[in-house]
Structure formats: structure tokens, C-alpha cells
Amino acid sequence: MEINNLWQDLVIKADTKVTLQKDLSEGKVPQLPYFVIGIPDVKEKIATKLEKIDDPEELRMTTSLIIAKYGNGKTNLLKYLELFFENHPNIKIIYNKANIDQPDLGLFLLKQIQNHFTERLIDLIIEMRQHYDFDVLTNNNPTDFASIKEYSDTLFESSKTEEEIKKLIYLGTGRLYTKNEFLNFGLEQLSNYERKEVLILFLNILALGKTFVIFQIDEIEKILEKSKLRLNTFLTSYRELYDMFSYIKGHYLQCCITDAGGDGAYLEGINQAFYSRIEPHILLLDIMNGKDDIYELVIRLNILFDIHKEKKDIDKVVKELLKENHGQNRDLVRSAIAHLTSKEQKRPLPELLIQYKLNDLYKSTSTELEYEGFFKSLKDKFFDPLEAYLEGNFMLERGSVKIRDLQSFIDDELGKIHYFILNQNISLEAIQSKIDEISTQYNYDIIIYSPEKLELRNGEISSTSNIEIVDYDPIELFVLLNMYRDNFEYQFELTKIIRDYTNNNL
């Protein structure tokens, strides 16, 4: 497939630009999927895989495992591709964060087919059934798919209505699963392994209909945070799917994982069979650290945000950034924007603790809270020291704390709601649902305290209320609030730290 202009800068929409400006005003690092700087080898390898996605001579599914340290551009790369192919007639991108509760990759992808392509499958099945050929749908490997031939034959029967085809698709994906529902079509129940064969069947139907899917699975490290065993299950299912790629006519699976070492070598120790297969398809993302990359970044930011700095000013910014020697692209972008806009950056917590000589107290308090298990039950423990802080600063007199229902402090006097997200694995859908619930009950401004690793941006949440997003670490704020409650002699200094940490919202 010929793909023109890949990796060229994308045009930003006017309404999106307004949202990015709001992110900037809040000191957030905006999502910038409009350009990808550097990493020429990675770009070339991805482009090659994309160009072969429908090549009849090399028609098979392919994959890339994208690995980098935190904040070095994995999600930005995926989002660039998602935006690039937004209106493509034949390539469809399905982006998801890893589901820690469904570590079986094959079944997870099958659910995505159900969610996004059920109607397309119905149309293609009706279109193809006059020339139905099971051999073609199994990429000329019918004996390897004998266990689902009866299901496939039934799916393509000329007498089946659209509604019946939809039910059969749901039987294949597992949305319908009872014995009676299968008996309605004279079929035996499908096992989970057979459903993975159904996944291949569906992918081949889509490919024959010139619809090719790029599956993007982000933040796989979240599965490891749940348990090493669960990640092993995910990697095993990844390997099993990889071993069946030769049966699949095209499509592309991109998976991203954050690794402190930056090379993913630890994966070999978790699942050697997986690593031996995937190693040739690993793409490592390096930080932007050369002068050329940083200069390119500054130029593009200057244009994107209409900052209008002259060349001599841009050269000065580049020199400052090179001196700072940032360890993350995320920090580099934040600092570049701060220099370009002459805006003071938010001071990091370690710097604040050193200034007020409370670093040792913070460490001892954190150690004690962790030892007592408070970090593992943050949702139940967070609001007690928060109430003590609000009371000590006479804020509690202005409103109330809603712990069970809204997880918020309601400031009736100022007309503000402080909503605290304590779970960094929460979905955008769950956040939106909570914002909708809050907005329904109160016509107040909403301040969302969002875990830094969520990287929540203004454009991802909609509300009739005014919204401000404060990036924070729930554990860090919890420790600070406990320090305030338990150390009366340092409350003045801790109030200053907490106000600075929360962008003067608390």
C-alpha cells in the first residue's frame, strides 16, 4: 500500500489549539501528536510494515513492540499514527490502553473487533457469501481450522438475516455464550482457543474487504504492576497470536511498554519463548538529546503555539535546553515551552522540601505510612488528613468533603469542586462518568486532581462546567497532608508547599 507524506507534520484543528493553550496555561505538557522528531530507524521500520500491510506477496499480520523509558514519546507516536490515518479509506486504527483484567491478547482483540467492526463484518459476509470459500478465509489452511468450519459455514449461509449474522458474530466473540444460544443455530459451544481461530476468520474477512486494522495496545507495564504472573499470561497469549500471523491476511499490532532500563531486556526473564520471537520486532525510542532534535522541537513549538520568537531567541532556548540535559522528552518539552513563553515552571516537590528543610521529615513519614499499609488503601485513608488540612486552613467552613459518592471537597463559598482521582489505572470513561455526576449535582467549577501517569488533558474530558486539571501524585500529596496533620510546628511551611504543589488550589 502506497502511503504518502508519512511523518510529515499534521495540521492542528482550531478547537484543538484552544485546548492545547489551556493545557499550557495550567503548566501541563500538552499532547503533541502532530509531529514525531528524530528516531529515523523506528520511523523507517514502521513505514515498511505499513506499506506491506496489503502486499499480496507478503500478506501476513505483523507486529512491533515499542519500548522506552517513561515520558519518551511512545503514546505520542501512536497518537500521531492514529491522527494520520483518521480518514484513510482502508486503514483503521484501534487504540486502547492495556486491560489489566483481560491479559489474554487474542480475546482482547476479538472484543475490539466486536466493538468496532460488527456492522462492517455483517456487510462483508452478505457480500461474500455467494462466493464463500473456507480455504480462502483460512489463508489456505483449512485443516488447521477444522474446529470452527461448522461455525463459519453457518455464518455464511445464504438464508441468514442480518440479525442472525450479528448473533453469530456475538457467539464468536463471546458476547453470547450460553449452550442454548449455540443450539439455536445447531452449533456446539466454542472454547476460548476456538475463539482465537474466530479472530483470525474475522480478520481475514476484513482484509478481503480491504479493511486493514492497526491495533495499538499502550501501557502494557500496567499489567506487570498488577502481577508478574498476569504479564506472563499476556506475553504468552501475544506469542500464541504471533505464531498464527501466517494465517492472517495483513493487519498490524503495535504494543507499547514503559521500561526503566529502556530496552525491555527483563521481558526475556519473564517469558523467554515470547522474547525470542519478538526480539526482531522491538523498537526502542531514544530521548531527544542532540542539538538538531532539540532545535527542531523548539522551532515546531514556536510555530505551533504562535509564539513568534526570533531566531536569536530560539538559539538561546536551545542552548539552555542542552545545558539542562533532560532525562525525558516530556520534561524537555515542558522546559522548552517554559523558555519560549517566559513562564516560570512549577517547582518539583523535592526542591520545595529542600527549601523548607522538610526532606527528612517527608522521608520518615512516607516510610511509616508505607510500613503501616496506608498506601495500599489510599481511597479509604486519603480524606482524613485532607479534612485536617482543610480545617486548619479554615477551608472546611466553606464546604464539605464528599468521600463515598463524589471523592471531592465541595467549596460552596467559592463555587468550586475539588475532585481527587486516586487510582492511576482508572479509565477515561470512568472519569467522564464521575464528572457528569458532579456536574449534574453542582453548577460549580471543577478542579480535577489527576495522577501524573494518567497524563489527563483538557481535550479528553467534556463538561458544562469550567475545568482545571492539576497533575499530582496521590501518594505524595497524602504524605504531605499527614505531615501537616501530625506536625503542628511545621504547618506554616507545609501549607506553602501544599499550595505550590496543587497550583494554589488547596
XYZ file of C-alpha atoms in Angstrom, residues 3-506:
504
model
C 1.365 5.751 1.957
C 2.283 9.322 1.116
C 3.573 12.038 3.461
C 4.017 9.767 6.473
C 5.981 11.544 9.247
C 5.288 14.994 7.842
C 3.765 17.480 10.290
C -0.017 17.226 10.668
C -2.361 20.196 10.668
C -3.807 21.093 14.058
C -7.518 21.906 14.263
C -8.530 25.331 15.590
C -10.601 23.966 18.504
C -7.778 21.598 19.435
C -5.373 24.512 19.538
C -7.580 26.247 22.111
C -7.451 23.130 24.296
C -3.669 22.960 23.999
C -3.407 26.597 25.029
C -5.434 25.764 28.139
C -3.068 22.892 28.945
C -0.183 25.319 28.623
C -1.835 27.843 30.931
C -2.102 25.123 33.586
C 1.570 24.220 33.223
C 0.767 20.845 31.662
C 2.773 19.159 28.941
C 0.289 19.087 26.049
C -0.195 16.077 23.819
C 1.551 16.876 20.534
C 0.713 14.110 18.048
C 1.295 16.499 15.149
C 4.960 15.682 14.647
C 7.485 12.990 15.556
C 11.044 14.238 15.967
C 14.109 12.061 15.496
C 14.043 8.224 15.733
C 14.679 7.748 11.959
C 15.247 3.979 12.278
C 11.944 3.499 14.105
C 10.087 5.584 11.528
C 11.589 3.600 8.665
C 10.682 0.226 10.195
C 7.097 1.274 10.931
C 6.708 2.711 7.434
C 7.953 -0.548 5.886
C 5.425 -2.598 7.853
C 2.617 -0.222 6.901
C 3.492 -0.349 3.216
C 3.299 -4.160 3.273
C 0.005 -4.301 5.157
C -1.858 -5.342 1.978
C 1.041 -6.768 -0.074
C -0.325 -9.983 -1.733
C 3.165 -11.499 -1.848
C 3.868 -10.946 1.850
C 0.334 -10.918 3.185
C 0.559 -11.771 6.864
C -0.046 -9.944 10.102
C 2.910 -8.161 11.626
C 3.808 -6.527 14.923
C 6.065 -4.041 16.688
C 6.856 -3.916 20.398
C 7.713 -0.281 21.179
C 9.830 0.176 24.313
C 11.056 3.326 26.024
C 11.549 4.929 29.378
C 8.627 6.853 30.872
C 7.873 10.127 29.113
C 9.905 9.452 25.964
C 7.191 9.523 23.331
C 5.538 6.106 22.955
C 1.980 7.375 23.235
C 2.799 10.415 21.089
C 3.988 8.075 18.325
C 0.788 6.026 18.481
C -1.398 9.123 18.541
C 0.422 10.574 15.530
C -0.402 7.443 13.521
C -3.987 7.497 14.783
C -4.368 11.091 13.595
C -2.533 10.433 10.307
C -4.905 7.589 9.350
C -8.009 9.280 10.760
C -9.772 9.482 7.380
C -7.976 6.717 5.495
C -10.383 4.568 3.432
C -8.661 1.236 4.099
C -6.641 1.518 7.323
C -8.413 1.777 10.675
C -6.585 2.324 13.953
C -7.954 0.994 17.233
C -6.120 2.485 20.237
C -6.506 1.014 23.717
C -4.640 1.022 26.965
C -3.800 -2.459 28.207
C -6.650 -4.084 30.105
C -5.222 -5.473 33.343
C -8.363 -7.577 33.818
C -8.081 -9.247 30.387
C -4.474 -10.357 29.908
C -5.345 -12.725 27.035
C -4.409 -10.641 23.995
C -6.330 -12.743 21.478
C -9.600 -12.425 23.371
C -8.940 -8.722 23.944
C -8.510 -8.099 20.202
C -11.627 -10.131 19.469
C -13.567 -7.777 21.757
C -12.203 -4.807 19.781
C -13.396 -6.406 16.534
C -16.837 -6.746 18.100
C -16.859 -3.150 19.339
C -15.697 -1.534 16.105
C -16.399 -3.810 13.146
C -19.599 -5.794 13.736
C -21.589 -3.835 11.116
C -18.689 -3.984 8.644
C -18.454 -7.751 9.111
C -22.195 -8.163 8.504
C -21.936 -6.232 5.228
C -18.911 -8.208 4.061
C -20.396 -11.598 4.997
C -23.538 -10.826 2.981
C -21.388 -9.592 0.087
C -19.086 -12.644 0.121
C -21.451 -15.498 0.848
C -22.270 -16.239 -2.817
C -18.569 -16.989 -3.334
C -17.845 -18.339 0.151
C -14.610 -20.337 0.330
C -13.425 -21.594 3.724
C -9.956 -22.303 2.288
C -9.521 -18.637 1.350
C -10.767 -17.431 4.739
C -8.166 -19.609 6.489
C -5.368 -18.477 4.152
C -5.390 -21.957 2.553
C -5.007 -23.798 5.871
C -8.499 -25.330 6.285
C -7.395 -28.398 8.256
C -5.881 -26.176 10.964
C -9.275 -24.530 11.444
C -11.459 -27.625 11.212
C -12.944 -26.989 14.675
C -14.638 -23.757 13.522
C -15.630 -24.826 9.987
C -19.197 -25.596 11.025
C -19.426 -22.169 12.679
C -18.021 -20.477 9.563
C -20.355 -22.409 7.232
C -23.334 -21.343 9.339
C -22.154 -17.723 9.378
C -22.129 -17.599 5.571
C -25.422 -19.431 4.921
C -27.397 -17.503 2.324
C -30.600 -17.753 4.372
C -29.199 -15.910 7.384
C -30.659 -12.468 8.103
C -28.578 -9.513 9.266
C -29.837 -10.013 12.821
C -28.901 -13.711 12.741
C -25.443 -12.871 11.394
C -24.979 -10.385 14.226
C -25.919 -13.057 16.784
C -23.465 -15.470 15.173
C -20.726 -12.843 15.344
C -21.537 -12.365 19.036
C -21.310 -16.135 19.540
C -17.860 -15.946 18.003
C -16.684 -13.054 20.166
C -18.176 -14.424 23.389
C -20.763 -11.705 23.920
C -23.321 -14.521 23.563
C -22.066 -17.731 25.106
C -24.761 -19.993 26.608
C -25.342 -23.512 25.322
C -28.913 -22.677 24.300
C -27.785 -19.709 22.206
C -25.454 -22.016 20.268
C -28.158 -24.701 19.963
C -30.434 -22.129 18.301
C -28.072 -22.399 15.334
C -27.322 -26.106 15.740
C -23.782 -25.391 16.898
C -21.564 -26.608 19.729
C -20.143 -24.043 22.170
C -16.807 -22.524 21.255
C -13.808 -22.760 23.551
C -11.536 -19.770 24.176
C -8.927 -21.336 21.894
C -11.507 -21.713 19.124
C -12.465 -18.067 19.611
C -8.892 -17.130 18.701
C -9.425 -19.029 15.464
C -12.605 -16.993 15.030
C -10.489 -13.857 15.482
C -8.363 -14.967 12.520
C -11.517 -15.686 10.497
C -12.875 -12.192 11.192
C -9.543 -10.516 10.415
C -9.373 -12.329 7.082
C -12.935 -11.303 6.223
C -11.973 -7.674 6.903
C -8.772 -7.995 4.852
C -10.649 -9.461 1.887
C -12.943 -6.448 2.191
C -9.887 -4.138 2.008
C -10.196 -3.090 5.653
C -6.893 -3.364 7.481
C -6.630 -2.778 11.221
C -3.749 -1.359 13.224
C -4.304 -2.462 16.812
C -2.494 -0.245 19.324
C -2.084 -1.514 22.888
C -0.500 1.067 25.190
C 0.843 0.914 28.759
C 1.438 -2.835 28.984
C 3.511 -2.145 32.098
C 0.212 -1.671 33.962
C -0.297 -5.447 33.704
C 3.064 -6.016 35.409
C 2.009 -3.636 38.189
C -0.926 -5.980 38.803
C 1.284 -9.077 38.883
C 4.229 -10.693 37.134
C 2.113 -13.819 36.554
C -0.538 -11.775 34.744
C 2.080 -10.172 32.493
C 3.412 -13.637 31.707
C -0.115 -14.647 30.669
C -0.295 -11.605 28.382
C 3.100 -12.339 26.819
C 2.185 -15.993 26.284
C -1.035 -15.001 24.504
C 0.964 -12.467 22.454
C 3.371 -15.237 21.442
C 0.492 -17.596 20.571
C -1.065 -14.917 18.362
C 2.317 -14.184 16.773
C 2.680 -17.861 15.904
C -0.593 -17.645 13.941
C 0.331 -14.494 11.968
C 0.954 -16.543 8.798
C -2.752 -17.441 8.773
C -3.802 -13.777 8.816
C -4.067 -11.657 5.662
C -2.462 -8.407 6.760
C -3.156 -6.120 9.762
C -0.618 -4.735 12.248
C -0.317 -4.997 16.041
C 1.601 -2.262 17.882
C 2.253 -2.741 21.591
C 3.948 -0.233 23.908
C 5.614 -0.819 27.239
C 7.433 1.530 29.594
C 10.713 0.165 30.909
C 13.038 1.903 33.355
C 16.011 0.343 31.560
C 14.710 1.436 28.195
C 15.442 -1.845 26.378
C 12.896 -4.380 27.681
C 15.611 -6.943 28.452
C 13.748 -8.035 31.601
C 10.996 -9.490 29.393
C 13.315 -12.335 28.445
C 13.427 -13.414 32.087
C 9.647 -13.336 32.369
C 8.884 -15.215 29.134
C 11.854 -16.407 27.089
C 9.687 -18.056 24.399
C 7.932 -14.750 23.751
C 11.127 -12.699 23.782
C 12.927 -14.947 21.283
C 10.131 -14.402 18.768
C 9.525 -10.705 19.354
C 13.129 -9.501 19.631
C 13.467 -8.746 15.879
C 10.334 -6.581 16.122
C 11.378 -4.490 19.151
C 11.602 -0.745 18.510
C 13.491 1.339 21.078
C 12.641 5.022 21.426
C 15.532 7.262 22.423
C 15.225 10.624 24.126
C 15.616 13.798 22.076
C 19.065 14.867 23.222
C 21.013 16.022 20.175
C 21.222 19.641 19.152
C 19.438 19.022 15.846
C 16.475 17.268 17.502
C 16.119 19.928 20.183
C 16.384 22.738 17.632
C 13.676 21.057 15.537
C 11.469 20.712 18.622
C 11.810 24.376 19.571
C 11.097 25.542 16.015
C 7.924 23.455 15.810
C 6.677 24.557 19.227
C 7.338 28.174 18.265
C 5.180 27.735 15.140
C 2.501 25.542 16.709
C 1.702 27.948 19.538
C 2.214 31.190 17.573
C 4.923 32.343 19.983
C 6.811 34.298 17.289
C 10.285 34.080 18.795
C 13.107 35.271 16.539
C 15.991 33.015 15.512
C 18.406 34.501 18.051
C 15.894 33.792 20.851
C 15.354 30.247 19.594
C 19.111 29.654 19.541
C 19.272 30.852 23.141
C 16.482 28.476 24.194
C 18.244 25.552 22.515
C 21.479 26.349 24.374
C 19.618 26.436 27.696
C 17.935 23.115 26.987
C 21.231 21.471 26.091
C 22.694 22.683 29.374
C 19.751 21.311 31.353
C 20.350 17.796 29.953
C 16.805 16.476 30.463
C 16.265 12.751 31.020
C 12.779 12.620 29.472
C 11.204 14.018 26.326
C 8.262 15.030 28.498
C 10.457 17.226 30.708
C 12.282 18.562 27.667
C 9.005 19.694 26.057
C 7.835 21.257 29.309
C 11.070 23.193 29.707
C 11.130 24.240 26.042
C 7.627 25.680 26.311
C 8.506 27.460 29.560
C 11.567 29.078 27.940
C 9.642 30.065 24.814
C 6.761 31.594 26.764
C 8.959 33.013 29.547
C 6.679 31.253 32.024
C 8.038 30.029 35.332
C 7.919 26.254 35.644
C 6.184 24.530 38.511
C 8.799 23.654 41.101
C 9.225 19.922 41.781
C 8.391 18.602 45.247
C 11.991 17.584 46.148
C 13.090 21.166 45.563
C 10.311 22.516 47.798
C 11.153 20.065 50.572
C 14.806 21.063 50.490
C 13.945 24.764 50.558
C 11.823 24.380 53.707
C 14.189 21.801 55.252
C 11.491 19.133 55.459
C 13.089 16.459 53.287
C 13.994 14.154 56.188
C 10.537 14.503 57.741
C 8.944 13.661 54.393
C 11.069 10.520 54.022
C 10.354 9.287 57.552
C 6.619 9.992 57.235
C 6.466 8.219 53.874
C 8.333 5.193 55.223
C 5.992 4.942 58.218
C 2.824 5.242 56.136
C 4.044 2.614 53.688
C 5.007 0.257 56.538
C 1.526 0.595 58.025
C -0.034 -0.286 54.662
C -1.746 3.061 54.116
C -0.584 3.385 50.509
C -2.457 0.217 49.576
C -5.742 1.597 50.956
C -5.359 5.171 49.781
C -9.006 5.553 48.788
C -10.087 4.855 52.374
C -7.318 6.845 54.101
C -6.754 9.917 51.923
C -9.618 12.111 53.093
C -8.892 12.052 56.839
C -5.672 14.103 56.620
C -7.245 16.198 53.835
C -10.043 17.224 56.220
C -7.461 18.097 58.875
C -5.636 20.314 56.374
C -8.846 21.995 55.185
C -9.929 22.598 58.764
C -6.536 24.012 59.727
C -6.693 26.491 56.845
C -10.343 27.431 57.559
C -11.457 25.986 54.231
C -13.724 23.344 55.712
C -16.029 26.101 56.950
C -16.768 26.929 53.300
C -17.982 23.493 52.276
C -17.902 19.759 52.884
C -15.999 16.624 51.948
C -17.958 14.017 49.996
C -15.948 10.844 50.365
C -18.115 7.930 49.340
C -20.056 9.370 46.450
C -18.029 12.128 44.820
C -14.489 11.753 46.246
C -14.416 15.529 46.422
C -14.200 18.632 48.550
C -17.158 20.897 47.795
C -16.287 24.569 48.265
C -19.729 26.211 48.350
C -18.409 29.696 49.066
C -16.099 29.842 46.043
C -18.279 27.605 43.874
C -15.569 25.008 43.273
C -15.371 21.234 43.480
C -12.005 19.588 44.162
C -12.273 16.067 42.674
C -9.426 13.695 43.607
C -8.565 10.777 41.324
C -6.635 8.309 43.467
C -6.385 5.380 41.026
C -3.862 5.809 38.211
C -5.442 2.882 36.311
C -8.881 4.477 36.061
C -10.355 4.692 32.565
C -11.311 7.904 30.774
C -14.882 6.606 30.664
C -14.970 6.311 34.452
C -13.546 9.820 34.878
C -16.083 11.259 32.429
C -18.892 9.473 34.250
C -17.797 10.996 37.573
C -17.511 14.476 36.029
C -21.011 14.106 34.592
C -22.297 13.050 38.001
C -20.650 16.033 39.704
C -21.882 18.477 37.063
C -25.427 17.189 37.432
C -25.448 17.873 41.176
C -23.460 21.133 41.258
C -23.135 24.068 38.894
C -19.597 24.715 40.135
C -16.132 24.905 38.590
C -14.329 21.557 38.822
C -10.676 21.103 39.743
C -9.532 17.604 38.819
C -6.512 16.284 40.710
C -5.217 13.714 38.225
C -2.332 11.243 38.805
C 0.631 12.285 36.673
C 0.856 8.890 34.978
C -2.681 9.307 33.627
C -1.458 12.312 31.611
C -5.039 13.602 31.550
C -5.551 16.523 29.171
C -8.363 19.054 28.798
C -9.379 17.738 25.392
C -10.109 14.291 26.841
C -12.842 15.475 29.231
C -16.020 17.361 28.365
C -18.228 19.247 30.805
C -20.612 22.169 31.006
C -18.535 23.341 33.979
C -15.187 25.103 33.834
C -12.436 22.543 34.414
C -8.872 22.824 35.647
C -6.605 19.763 35.755
C -3.872 19.556 38.389
C -1.257 16.844 37.822
C -0.137 15.256 41.087
C 0.978 12.053 42.726
C -1.743 10.912 45.179
C 0.824 9.314 47.476
C 2.979 12.454 47.577
C 0.021 14.662 48.497
C -1.156 12.080 51.036
C 2.247 12.165 52.729
C 2.238 15.984 52.796
C -1.264 16.068 54.302
C -0.225 13.603 57.015
C 2.860 15.696 57.754
C 0.613 18.743 58.174
C -1.796 16.944 60.491
C 0.884 15.370 62.698
C 3.435 18.203 62.928
C 1.881 21.397 64.240
C 5.228 23.214 64.352
C 5.670 22.889 60.552
C 2.128 23.659 59.428
C 3.027 27.120 58.109
C 5.780 25.717 55.850
C 3.688 22.709 54.796
C 0.790 24.954 53.805
C 3.138 26.800 51.445
C 4.386 23.514 49.978
C 0.888 22.088 49.506
C -0.361 25.291 47.877
C 2.585 25.302 45.498
C 2.164 21.567 44.803
C -1.539 21.983 43.934
C -1.158 25.138 41.804
C -2.571 27.268 44.660
C -5.843 25.356 44.698
C -5.587 23.952 48.247
